[in-house]
Amino acid sequence: MASHAFTEDDLRTLLLAVGADPGIGSADYGRSFADLDLDSLARTEIGTRIQDRYGVDVEPLLEAESTPEGLRALVNDLTAANN
């Protein structure tokens, strides 16, 4: 599995891939997925892509109130724990 950190650039690329507004940026990463109009289908896709790339299962932990920045920290914490 990839052991590099889940960076802000990785996060932006992932959010755009699941339908986030193209203008999304670091100022938005503290907003909830609901506020960013990313529904449960988008969160499921995020979880699948993260599991495929980083080998950690975050999908059950992603809720409408979760934030992209919280997701990034979670992925980095889980991958560090697995290495």
Coordinates of C-alpha atoms in Angstrom, one line a residue:
M1 CA 0.0 0.0 0.0
A2 CA 1.0 3.6 -0.5
S3 CA 2.6 5.0 2.6
H4 CA 2.8 8.6 1.7
A5 CA 0.7 11.2 3.5
F6 CA -2.8 12.1 2.3
T7 CA -2.0 15.7 1.4
E8 CA -4.2 18.8 0.9
D9 CA -3.6 18.3 -2.9
D10 CA -4.8 14.7 -2.6
L11 CA -7.8 15.8 -0.7
R12 CA -8.8 18.4 -3.3
T13 CA -8.3 16.0 -6.2
L14 CA -10.5 13.4 -4.4
L15 CA -13.2 16.0 -3.6
L16 CA -13.3 17.2 -7.2
A17 CA -13.5 13.6 -8.4
V18 CA -16.7 13.0 -6.4
G19 CA -18.4 16.1 -7.5
A20 CA -17.3 19.0 -5.3
D21 CA -17.6 22.5 -6.6
P22 CA -14.5 23.2 -8.8
G23 CA -13.8 26.3 -6.7
I24 CA -13.3 24.3 -3.6
G25 CA -10.1 25.1 -1.6
S26 CA -8.5 24.9 1.8
A27 CA -10.8 27.5 3.2
D28 CA -13.7 25.0 2.6
Y29 CA -12.1 21.9 4.2
G30 CA -13.5 22.8 7.7
R31 CA -17.1 22.7 6.3
S32 CA -19.2 19.6 6.5
F33 CA -19.8 17.3 3.6
A34 CA -23.4 18.3 3.8
D35 CA -22.5 22.0 3.6
L36 CA -20.4 21.1 0.5
D37 CA -23.3 19.3 -1.1
L38 CA -21.5 16.0 -1.0
D39 CA -24.2 13.4 -0.3
S40 CA -23.9 9.8 1.0
L41 CA -23.1 8.5 -2.5
A42 CA -20.2 10.9 -2.7
R43 CA -19.0 9.9 0.8
T44 CA -19.2 6.2 -0.2
E45 CA -17.1 6.9 -3.3
I46 CA -14.6 8.8 -1.1
G47 CA -14.3 5.9 1.2
T48 CA -13.8 3.4 -1.6
R49 CA -11.1 5.5 -3.3
I50 CA -9.3 5.9 0.0
Q51 CA -9.5 2.2 0.8
D52 CA -8.1 1.4 -2.7
R53 CA -5.2 3.9 -2.4
Y54 CA -4.3 3.9 1.3
G55 CA -5.6 0.6 2.5
V56 CA -7.7 2.1 5.3
D57 CA -11.5 1.8 5.7
V58 CA -12.9 5.2 6.6
E59 CA -16.3 4.9 4.8
P60 CA -18.2 3.8 7.9
L61 CA -16.9 6.9 9.8
L62 CA -17.9 9.4 7.1
E63 CA -21.1 11.3 8.0
A64 CA -22.8 14.3 6.6
E65 CA -21.3 16.4 9.5
S66 CA -17.8 15.1 8.8
T67 CA -15.3 17.5 7.3
P68 CA -12.7 17.1 4.6
E69 CA -10.0 18.3 7.0
G70 CA -11.2 15.7 9.6
L71 CA -11.1 13.1 6.8
R72 CA -7.5 14.0 5.9
A73 CA -6.4 13.8 9.5
L74 CA -8.2 10.5 10.0
V75 CA -6.6 8.9 6.9
N76 CA -3.1 10.1 8.0
D77 CA -3.6 8.8 11.5
L78 CA -4.9 5.4 10.3
T79 CA -2.1 5.0 7.7
A80 CA 0.5 5.9 10.3
A81 CA -0.9 3.4 12.7
N82 CA -0.7 0.7 10.0
N83 CA 3.0 1.4 9.1

